[in-house]
PDB file of C-alpha atoms in Angstrom:
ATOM      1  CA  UNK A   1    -235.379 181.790-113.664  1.00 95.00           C
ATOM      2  CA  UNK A   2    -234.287 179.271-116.213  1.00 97.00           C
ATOM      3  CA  UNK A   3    -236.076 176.188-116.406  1.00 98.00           C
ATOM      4  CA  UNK A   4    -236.779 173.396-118.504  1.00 98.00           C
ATOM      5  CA  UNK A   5    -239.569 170.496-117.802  1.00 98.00           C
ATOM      6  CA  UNK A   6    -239.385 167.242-119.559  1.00 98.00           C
ATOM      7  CA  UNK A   7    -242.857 164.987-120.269  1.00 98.00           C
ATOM      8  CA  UNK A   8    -243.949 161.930-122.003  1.00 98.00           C
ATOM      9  CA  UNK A   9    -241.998 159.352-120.714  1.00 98.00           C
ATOM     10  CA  UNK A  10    -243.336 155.665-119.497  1.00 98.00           C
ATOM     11  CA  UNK A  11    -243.774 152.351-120.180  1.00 98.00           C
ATOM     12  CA  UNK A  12    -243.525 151.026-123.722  1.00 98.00           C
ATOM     13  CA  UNK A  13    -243.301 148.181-125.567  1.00 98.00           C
ATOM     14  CA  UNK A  14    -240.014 147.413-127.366  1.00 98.00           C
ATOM     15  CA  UNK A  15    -240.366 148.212-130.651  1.00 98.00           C
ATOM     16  CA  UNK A  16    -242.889 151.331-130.492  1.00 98.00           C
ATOM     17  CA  UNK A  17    -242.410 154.497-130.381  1.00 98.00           C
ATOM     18  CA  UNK A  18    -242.493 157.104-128.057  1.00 98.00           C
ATOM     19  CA  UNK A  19    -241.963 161.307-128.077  1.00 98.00           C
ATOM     20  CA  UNK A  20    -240.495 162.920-125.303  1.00 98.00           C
ATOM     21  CA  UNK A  21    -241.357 166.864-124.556  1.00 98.00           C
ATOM     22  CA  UNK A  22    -239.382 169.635-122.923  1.00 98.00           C
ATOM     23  CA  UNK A  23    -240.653 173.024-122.290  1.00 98.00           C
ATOM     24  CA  UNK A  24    -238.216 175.477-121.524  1.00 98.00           C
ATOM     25  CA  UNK A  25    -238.741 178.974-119.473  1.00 98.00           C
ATOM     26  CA  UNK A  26    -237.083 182.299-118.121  1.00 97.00           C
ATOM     27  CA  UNK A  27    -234.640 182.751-121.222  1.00 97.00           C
ATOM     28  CA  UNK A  28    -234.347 183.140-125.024  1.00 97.00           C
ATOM     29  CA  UNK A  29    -234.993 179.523-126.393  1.00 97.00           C
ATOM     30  CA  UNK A  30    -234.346 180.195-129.650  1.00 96.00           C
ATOM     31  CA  UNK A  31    -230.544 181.036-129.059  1.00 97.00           C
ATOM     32  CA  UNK A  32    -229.418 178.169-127.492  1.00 97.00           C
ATOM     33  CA  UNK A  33    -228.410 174.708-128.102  1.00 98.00           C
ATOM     34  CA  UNK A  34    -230.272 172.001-126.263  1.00 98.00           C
ATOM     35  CA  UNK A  35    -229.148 168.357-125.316  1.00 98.00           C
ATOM     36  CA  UNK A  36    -230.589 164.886-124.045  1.00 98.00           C
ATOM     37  CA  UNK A  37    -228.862 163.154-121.458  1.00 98.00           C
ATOM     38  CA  UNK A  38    -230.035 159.741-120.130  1.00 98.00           C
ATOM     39  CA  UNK A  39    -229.617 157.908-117.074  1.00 98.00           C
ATOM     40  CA  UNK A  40    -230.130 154.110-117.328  1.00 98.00           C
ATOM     41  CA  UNK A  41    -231.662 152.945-113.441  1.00 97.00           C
ATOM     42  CA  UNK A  42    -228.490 152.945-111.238  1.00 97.00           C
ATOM     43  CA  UNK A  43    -226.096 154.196-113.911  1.00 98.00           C
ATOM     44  CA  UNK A  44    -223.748 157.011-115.126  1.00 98.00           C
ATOM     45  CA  UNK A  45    -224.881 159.729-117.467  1.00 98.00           C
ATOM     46  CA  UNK A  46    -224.927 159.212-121.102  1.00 98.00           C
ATOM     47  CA  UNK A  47    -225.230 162.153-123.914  1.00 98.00           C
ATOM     48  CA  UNK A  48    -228.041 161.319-126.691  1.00 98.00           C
ATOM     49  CA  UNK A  49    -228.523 163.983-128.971  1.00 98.00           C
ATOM     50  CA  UNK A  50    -228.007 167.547-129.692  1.00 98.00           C
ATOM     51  CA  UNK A  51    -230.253 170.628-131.638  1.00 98.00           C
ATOM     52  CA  UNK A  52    -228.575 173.751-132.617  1.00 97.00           C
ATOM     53  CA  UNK A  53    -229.486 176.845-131.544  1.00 97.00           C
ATOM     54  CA  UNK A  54    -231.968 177.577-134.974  1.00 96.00           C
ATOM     55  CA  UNK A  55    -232.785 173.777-134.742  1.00 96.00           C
ATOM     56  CA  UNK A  56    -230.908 173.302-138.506  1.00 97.00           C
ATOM     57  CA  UNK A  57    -228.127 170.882-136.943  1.00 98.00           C
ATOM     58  CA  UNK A  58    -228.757 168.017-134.699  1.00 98.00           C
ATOM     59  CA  UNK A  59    -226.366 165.128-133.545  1.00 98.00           C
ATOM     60  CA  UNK A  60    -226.908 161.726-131.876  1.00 98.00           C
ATOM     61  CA  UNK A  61    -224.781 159.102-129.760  1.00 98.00           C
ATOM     62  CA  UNK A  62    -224.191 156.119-131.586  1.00 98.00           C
ATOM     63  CA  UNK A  63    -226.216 154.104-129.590  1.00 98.00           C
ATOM     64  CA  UNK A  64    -229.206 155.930-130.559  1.00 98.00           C
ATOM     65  CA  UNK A  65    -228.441 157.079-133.966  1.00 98.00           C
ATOM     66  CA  UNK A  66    -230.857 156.134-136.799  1.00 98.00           C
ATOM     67  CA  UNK A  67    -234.004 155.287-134.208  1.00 98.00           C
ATOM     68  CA  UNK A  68    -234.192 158.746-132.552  1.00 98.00           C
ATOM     69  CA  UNK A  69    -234.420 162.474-133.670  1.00 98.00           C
ATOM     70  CA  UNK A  70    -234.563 165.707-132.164  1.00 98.00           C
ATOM     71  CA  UNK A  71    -236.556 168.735-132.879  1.00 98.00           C
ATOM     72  CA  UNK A  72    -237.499 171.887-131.531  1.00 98.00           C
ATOM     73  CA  UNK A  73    -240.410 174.656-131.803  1.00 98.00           C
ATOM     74  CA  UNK A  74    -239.153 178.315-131.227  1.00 96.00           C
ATOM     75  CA  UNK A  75    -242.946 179.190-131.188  1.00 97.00           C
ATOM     76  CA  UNK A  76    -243.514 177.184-128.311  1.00 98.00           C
ATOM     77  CA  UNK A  77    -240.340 177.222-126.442  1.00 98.00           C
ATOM     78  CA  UNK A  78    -239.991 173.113-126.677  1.00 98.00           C
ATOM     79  CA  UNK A  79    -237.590 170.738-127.247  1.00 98.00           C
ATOM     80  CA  UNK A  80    -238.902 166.882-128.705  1.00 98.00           C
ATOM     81  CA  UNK A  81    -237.001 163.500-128.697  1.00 98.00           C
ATOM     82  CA  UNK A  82    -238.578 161.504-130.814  1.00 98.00           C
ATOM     83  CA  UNK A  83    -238.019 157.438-130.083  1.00 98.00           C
ATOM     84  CA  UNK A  84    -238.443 154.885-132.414  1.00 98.00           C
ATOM     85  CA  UNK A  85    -237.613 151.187-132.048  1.00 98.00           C
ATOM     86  CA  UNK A  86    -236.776 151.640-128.526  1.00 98.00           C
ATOM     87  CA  UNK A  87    -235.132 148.558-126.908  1.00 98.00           C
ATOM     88  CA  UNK A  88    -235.042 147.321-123.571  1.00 98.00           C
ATOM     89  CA  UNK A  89    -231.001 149.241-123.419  1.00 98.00           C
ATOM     90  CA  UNK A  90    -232.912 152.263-123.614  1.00 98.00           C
ATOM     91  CA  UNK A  91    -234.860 152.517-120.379  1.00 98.00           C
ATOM     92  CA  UNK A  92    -233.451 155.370-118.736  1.00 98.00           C
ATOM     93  CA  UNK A  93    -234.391 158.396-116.816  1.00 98.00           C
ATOM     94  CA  UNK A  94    -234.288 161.231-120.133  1.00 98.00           C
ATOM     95  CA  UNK A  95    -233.254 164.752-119.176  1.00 98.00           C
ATOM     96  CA  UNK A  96    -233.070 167.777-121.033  1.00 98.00           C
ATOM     97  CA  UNK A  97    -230.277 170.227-120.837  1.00 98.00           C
ATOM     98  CA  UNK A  98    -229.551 173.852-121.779  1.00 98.00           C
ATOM     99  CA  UNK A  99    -226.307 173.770-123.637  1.00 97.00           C
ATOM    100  CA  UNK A 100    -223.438 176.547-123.455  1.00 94.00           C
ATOM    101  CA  UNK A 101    -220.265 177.527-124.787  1.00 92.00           C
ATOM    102  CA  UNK A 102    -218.176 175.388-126.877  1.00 86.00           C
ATOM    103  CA  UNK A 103    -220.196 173.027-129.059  1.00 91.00           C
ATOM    104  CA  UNK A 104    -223.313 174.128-126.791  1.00 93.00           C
ATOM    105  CA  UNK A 105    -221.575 171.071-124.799  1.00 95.00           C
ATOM    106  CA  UNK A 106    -221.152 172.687-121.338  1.00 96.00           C
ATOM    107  CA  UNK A 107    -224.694 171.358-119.630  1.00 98.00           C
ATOM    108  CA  UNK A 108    -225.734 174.574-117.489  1.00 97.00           C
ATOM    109  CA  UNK A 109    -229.778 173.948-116.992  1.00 98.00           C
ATOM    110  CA  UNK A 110    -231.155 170.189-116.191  1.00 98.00           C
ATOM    111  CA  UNK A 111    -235.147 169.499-116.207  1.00 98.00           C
ATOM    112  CA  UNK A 112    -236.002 166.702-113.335  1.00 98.00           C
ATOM    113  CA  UNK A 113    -236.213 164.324-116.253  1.00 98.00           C
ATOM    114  CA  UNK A 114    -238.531 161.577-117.317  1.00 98.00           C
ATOM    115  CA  UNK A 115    -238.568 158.256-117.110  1.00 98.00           C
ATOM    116  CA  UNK A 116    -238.616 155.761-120.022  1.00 98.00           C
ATOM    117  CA  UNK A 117    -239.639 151.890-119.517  1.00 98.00           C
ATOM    118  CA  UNK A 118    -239.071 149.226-122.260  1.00 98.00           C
ATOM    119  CA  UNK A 119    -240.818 146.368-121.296  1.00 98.00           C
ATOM    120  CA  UNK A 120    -242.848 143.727-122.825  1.00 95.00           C
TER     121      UNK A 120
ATOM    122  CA  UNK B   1    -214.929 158.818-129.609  1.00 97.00           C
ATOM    123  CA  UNK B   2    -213.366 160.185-126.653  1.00 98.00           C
ATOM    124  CA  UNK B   3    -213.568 158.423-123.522  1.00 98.00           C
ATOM    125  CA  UNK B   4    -213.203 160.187-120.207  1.00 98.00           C
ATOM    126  CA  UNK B   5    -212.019 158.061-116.719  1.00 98.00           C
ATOM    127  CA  UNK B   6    -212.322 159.108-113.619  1.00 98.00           C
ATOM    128  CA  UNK B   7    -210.781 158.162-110.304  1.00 98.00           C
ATOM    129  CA  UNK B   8    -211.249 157.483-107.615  1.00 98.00           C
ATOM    130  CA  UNK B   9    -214.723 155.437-108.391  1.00 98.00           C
ATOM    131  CA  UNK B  10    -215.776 156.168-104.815  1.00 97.00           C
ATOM    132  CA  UNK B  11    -213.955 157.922-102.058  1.00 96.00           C
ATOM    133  CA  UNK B  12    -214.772 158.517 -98.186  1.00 97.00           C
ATOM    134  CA  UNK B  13    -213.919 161.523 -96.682  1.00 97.00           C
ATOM    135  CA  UNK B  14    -215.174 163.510 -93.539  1.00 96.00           C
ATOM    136  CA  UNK B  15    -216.719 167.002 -93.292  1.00 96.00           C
ATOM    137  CA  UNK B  16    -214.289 169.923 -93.372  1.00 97.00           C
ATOM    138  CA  UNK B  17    -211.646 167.171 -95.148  1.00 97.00           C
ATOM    139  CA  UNK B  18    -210.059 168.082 -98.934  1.00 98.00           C
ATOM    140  CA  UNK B  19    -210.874 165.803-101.618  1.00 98.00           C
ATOM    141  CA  UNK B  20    -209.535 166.177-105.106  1.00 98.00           C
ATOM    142  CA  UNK B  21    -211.262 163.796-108.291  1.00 98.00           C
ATOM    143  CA  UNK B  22    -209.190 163.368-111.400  1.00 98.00           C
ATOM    144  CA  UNK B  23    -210.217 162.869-114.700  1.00 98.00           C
ATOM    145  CA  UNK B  24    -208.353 161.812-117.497  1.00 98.00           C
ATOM    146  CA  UNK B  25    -209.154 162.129-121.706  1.00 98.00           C
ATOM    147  CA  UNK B  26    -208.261 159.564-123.834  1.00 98.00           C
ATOM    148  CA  UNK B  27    -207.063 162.037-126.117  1.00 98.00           C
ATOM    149  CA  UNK B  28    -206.244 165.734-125.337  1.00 98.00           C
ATOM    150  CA  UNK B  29    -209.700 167.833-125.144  1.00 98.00           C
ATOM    151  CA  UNK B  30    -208.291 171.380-124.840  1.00 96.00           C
ATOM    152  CA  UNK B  31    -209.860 173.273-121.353  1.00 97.00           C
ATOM    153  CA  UNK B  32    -212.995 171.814-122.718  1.00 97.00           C
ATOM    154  CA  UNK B  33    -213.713 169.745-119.482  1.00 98.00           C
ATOM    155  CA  UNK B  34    -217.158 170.191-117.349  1.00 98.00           C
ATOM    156  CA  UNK B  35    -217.589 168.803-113.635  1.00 98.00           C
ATOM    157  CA  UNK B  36    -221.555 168.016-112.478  1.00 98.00           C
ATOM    158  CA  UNK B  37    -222.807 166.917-109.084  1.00 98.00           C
ATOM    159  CA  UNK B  38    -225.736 164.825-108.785  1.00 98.00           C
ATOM    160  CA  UNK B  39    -227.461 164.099-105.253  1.00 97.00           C
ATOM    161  CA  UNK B  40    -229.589 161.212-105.484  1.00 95.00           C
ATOM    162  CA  UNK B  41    -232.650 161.506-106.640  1.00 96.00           C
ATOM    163  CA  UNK B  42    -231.705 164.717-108.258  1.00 98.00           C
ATOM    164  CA  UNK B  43    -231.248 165.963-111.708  1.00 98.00           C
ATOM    165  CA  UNK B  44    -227.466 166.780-112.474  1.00 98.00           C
ATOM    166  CA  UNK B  45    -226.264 170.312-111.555  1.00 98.00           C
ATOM    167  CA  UNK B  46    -222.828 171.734-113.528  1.00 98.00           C
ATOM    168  CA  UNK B  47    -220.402 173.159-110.999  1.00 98.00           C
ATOM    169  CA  UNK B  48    -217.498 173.992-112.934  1.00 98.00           C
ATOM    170  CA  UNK B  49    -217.124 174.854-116.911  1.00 98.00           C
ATOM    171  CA  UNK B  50    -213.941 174.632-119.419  1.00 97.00           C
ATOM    172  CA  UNK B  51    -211.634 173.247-116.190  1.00 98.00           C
ATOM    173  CA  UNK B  52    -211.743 175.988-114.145  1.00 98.00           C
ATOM    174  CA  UNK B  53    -214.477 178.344-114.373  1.00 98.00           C
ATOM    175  CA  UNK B  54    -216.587 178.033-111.626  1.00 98.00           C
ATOM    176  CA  UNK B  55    -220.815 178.296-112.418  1.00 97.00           C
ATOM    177  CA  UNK B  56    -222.516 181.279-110.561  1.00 96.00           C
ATOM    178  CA  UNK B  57    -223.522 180.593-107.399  1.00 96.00           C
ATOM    179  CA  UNK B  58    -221.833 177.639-106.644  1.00 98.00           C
ATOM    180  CA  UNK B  59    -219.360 177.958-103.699  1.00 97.00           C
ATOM    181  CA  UNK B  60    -215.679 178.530-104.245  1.00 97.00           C
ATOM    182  CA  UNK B  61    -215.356 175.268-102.090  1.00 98.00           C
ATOM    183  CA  UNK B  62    -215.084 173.931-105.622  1.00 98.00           C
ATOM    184  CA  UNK B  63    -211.861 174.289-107.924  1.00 98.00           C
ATOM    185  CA  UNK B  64    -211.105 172.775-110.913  1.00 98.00           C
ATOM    186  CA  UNK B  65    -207.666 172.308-112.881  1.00 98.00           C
ATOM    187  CA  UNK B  66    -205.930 171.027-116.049  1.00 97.00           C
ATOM    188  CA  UNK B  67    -205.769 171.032-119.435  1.00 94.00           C
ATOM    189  CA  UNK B  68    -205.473 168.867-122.724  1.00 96.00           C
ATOM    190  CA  UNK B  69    -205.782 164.984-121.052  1.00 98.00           C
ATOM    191  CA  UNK B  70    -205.681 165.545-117.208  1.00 98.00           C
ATOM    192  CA  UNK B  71    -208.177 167.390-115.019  1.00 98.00           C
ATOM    193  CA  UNK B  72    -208.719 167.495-111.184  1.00 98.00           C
ATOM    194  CA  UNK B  73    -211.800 169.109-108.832  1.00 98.00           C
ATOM    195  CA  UNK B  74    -210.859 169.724-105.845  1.00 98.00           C
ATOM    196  CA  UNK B  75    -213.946 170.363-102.774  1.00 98.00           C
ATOM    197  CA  UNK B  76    -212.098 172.429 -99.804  1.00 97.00           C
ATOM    198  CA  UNK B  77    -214.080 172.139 -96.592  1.00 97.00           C
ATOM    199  CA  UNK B  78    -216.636 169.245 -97.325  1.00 97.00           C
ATOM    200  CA  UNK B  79    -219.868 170.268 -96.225  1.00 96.00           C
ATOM    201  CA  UNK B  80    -222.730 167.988 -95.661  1.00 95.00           C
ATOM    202  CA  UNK B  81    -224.492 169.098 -99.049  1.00 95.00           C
ATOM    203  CA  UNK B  82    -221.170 167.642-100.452  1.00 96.00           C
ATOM    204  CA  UNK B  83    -221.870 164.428-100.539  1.00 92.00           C
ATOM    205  CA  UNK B  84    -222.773 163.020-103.764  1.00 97.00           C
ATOM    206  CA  UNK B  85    -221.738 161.861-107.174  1.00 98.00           C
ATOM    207  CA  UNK B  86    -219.675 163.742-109.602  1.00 98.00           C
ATOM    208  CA  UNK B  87    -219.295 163.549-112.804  1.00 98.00           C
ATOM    209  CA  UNK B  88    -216.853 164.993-115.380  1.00 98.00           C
ATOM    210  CA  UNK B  89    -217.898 165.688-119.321  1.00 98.00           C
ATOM    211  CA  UNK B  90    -215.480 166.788-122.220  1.00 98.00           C
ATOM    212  CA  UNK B  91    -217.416 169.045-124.605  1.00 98.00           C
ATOM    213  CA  UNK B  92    -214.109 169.325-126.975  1.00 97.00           C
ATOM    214  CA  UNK B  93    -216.111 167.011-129.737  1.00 97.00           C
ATOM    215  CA  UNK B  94    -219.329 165.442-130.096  1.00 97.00           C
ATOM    216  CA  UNK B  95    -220.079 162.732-129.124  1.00 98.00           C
ATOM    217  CA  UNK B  96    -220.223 164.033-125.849  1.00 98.00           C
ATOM    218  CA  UNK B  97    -218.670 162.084-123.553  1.00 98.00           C
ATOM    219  CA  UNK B  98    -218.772 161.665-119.145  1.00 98.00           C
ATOM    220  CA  UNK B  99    -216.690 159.814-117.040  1.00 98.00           C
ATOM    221  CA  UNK B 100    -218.134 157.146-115.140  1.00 98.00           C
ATOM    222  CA  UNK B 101    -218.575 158.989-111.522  1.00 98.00           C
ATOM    223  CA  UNK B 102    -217.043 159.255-108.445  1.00 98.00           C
ATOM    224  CA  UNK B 103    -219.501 158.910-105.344  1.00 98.00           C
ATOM    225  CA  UNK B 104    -218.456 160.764-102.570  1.00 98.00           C
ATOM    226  CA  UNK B 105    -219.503 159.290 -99.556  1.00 97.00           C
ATOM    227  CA  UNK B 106    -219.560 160.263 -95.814  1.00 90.00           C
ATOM    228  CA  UNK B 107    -216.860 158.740 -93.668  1.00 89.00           C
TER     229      UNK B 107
END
């Protein structure tokens, strides 16, 4: 079945850096669009980025835009979220998410996340 | 960017009751309009997909209608599992945007 397992998450020092992982199973990676969604403790969902499909486009929230990319390795079926000057804002609970139909914006596949701290 | 409000932001109801959530778009999004539930402690799970179309396997218990700003789900028949938050999502433009959540709680 379809499935998708996020990794790398804890706690960090604002400032640093940290890469997030998502390995994705039961269907064809490489044709579909993949998201991150966060969850800030206690909080509603917020998009953060997109990858296309052949990993050539990607698109960020604002909020994260300039400090974060997104990649992706057809070869090993995973998705990365790479974090860079993270701030205490962005402690959040990061989930990837299959993407589907329009804009590969309808979420249809959620990992269990994983959680980001920015602390000093 | 467009933003996306829901209401109620909480609402008590009892099992077998009808409940209906309504979204609105600041700015008209098409049928592009996504409903999740999340139970706590759990990931998000998408119920319904461009208004109406309901994801496999979730029960028919679930509707969805609308188009361009306003958009309602609808749970027939609240079951126990029920109870949770919901959240809508337009996926007309990116930035994708959700609504804030409505937590449906047990009366």
């Amino acid at each position: 079945q379809v499935q998708v397992v996020e990794s790398g998450g804890g706690v960090v020092q604002p400032g640093r850096s940290l890469r997030l992982s998502c390995v994705a199973s039961g269907f064809t990676f490489n044709t579909y669009g993949m998201n991150w969604v966060r969850q800030a403790p206690g909080k509603g969902l917020e998009w953060v980025a997109l990858i296309s499909s052949d990993g050539s486009d990607t698109y960020f929230a604002d909020s994260v835009k300039g400090r974060f990319t997104t990649s992706r390795d057809s070869s090993k079926n995973t998705l990365y979220l790479q974090m860079n000057g993270l701030r205490a804002e962005d402690t959040a609970l990061y989930y990837c998410a299959r993407g589907v139909g329009k804009n590969d914006g309808s979420l249809d596949s959620w990992g269990r996340g994983t959680l980001v701290i920015v602390s000093s | 960017d467009i933003q996306m409000t829901q209401s109620p932001s909480s609402l008590s109801a009892s099992v077998g009751d009808r409940v209906t959530i309504t979204c609105r778009a600041s700015q008209s999004i098409s049928s592009s309009l996504n409903w999740y539930q999340q139970q706590p402690g759990k990931a998000p799970k998408l119920l319904i997909y461009t208004t109406s179309s309901l994801k496999y396997g979730v029960s028919s218990r679930f509707s969805g209608r609308g188009s361009g700003t306003d958009f309602t789900l609808t749970i027939s028949n609240l079951q126990p599992e029920d109870f949770a938050t919901y959240y809508c999502q337009q996926s007309y433009s990116i930035p994708f945007t959700f609504g804030q959540g409505t937590k449906l709680e047990i009366k």
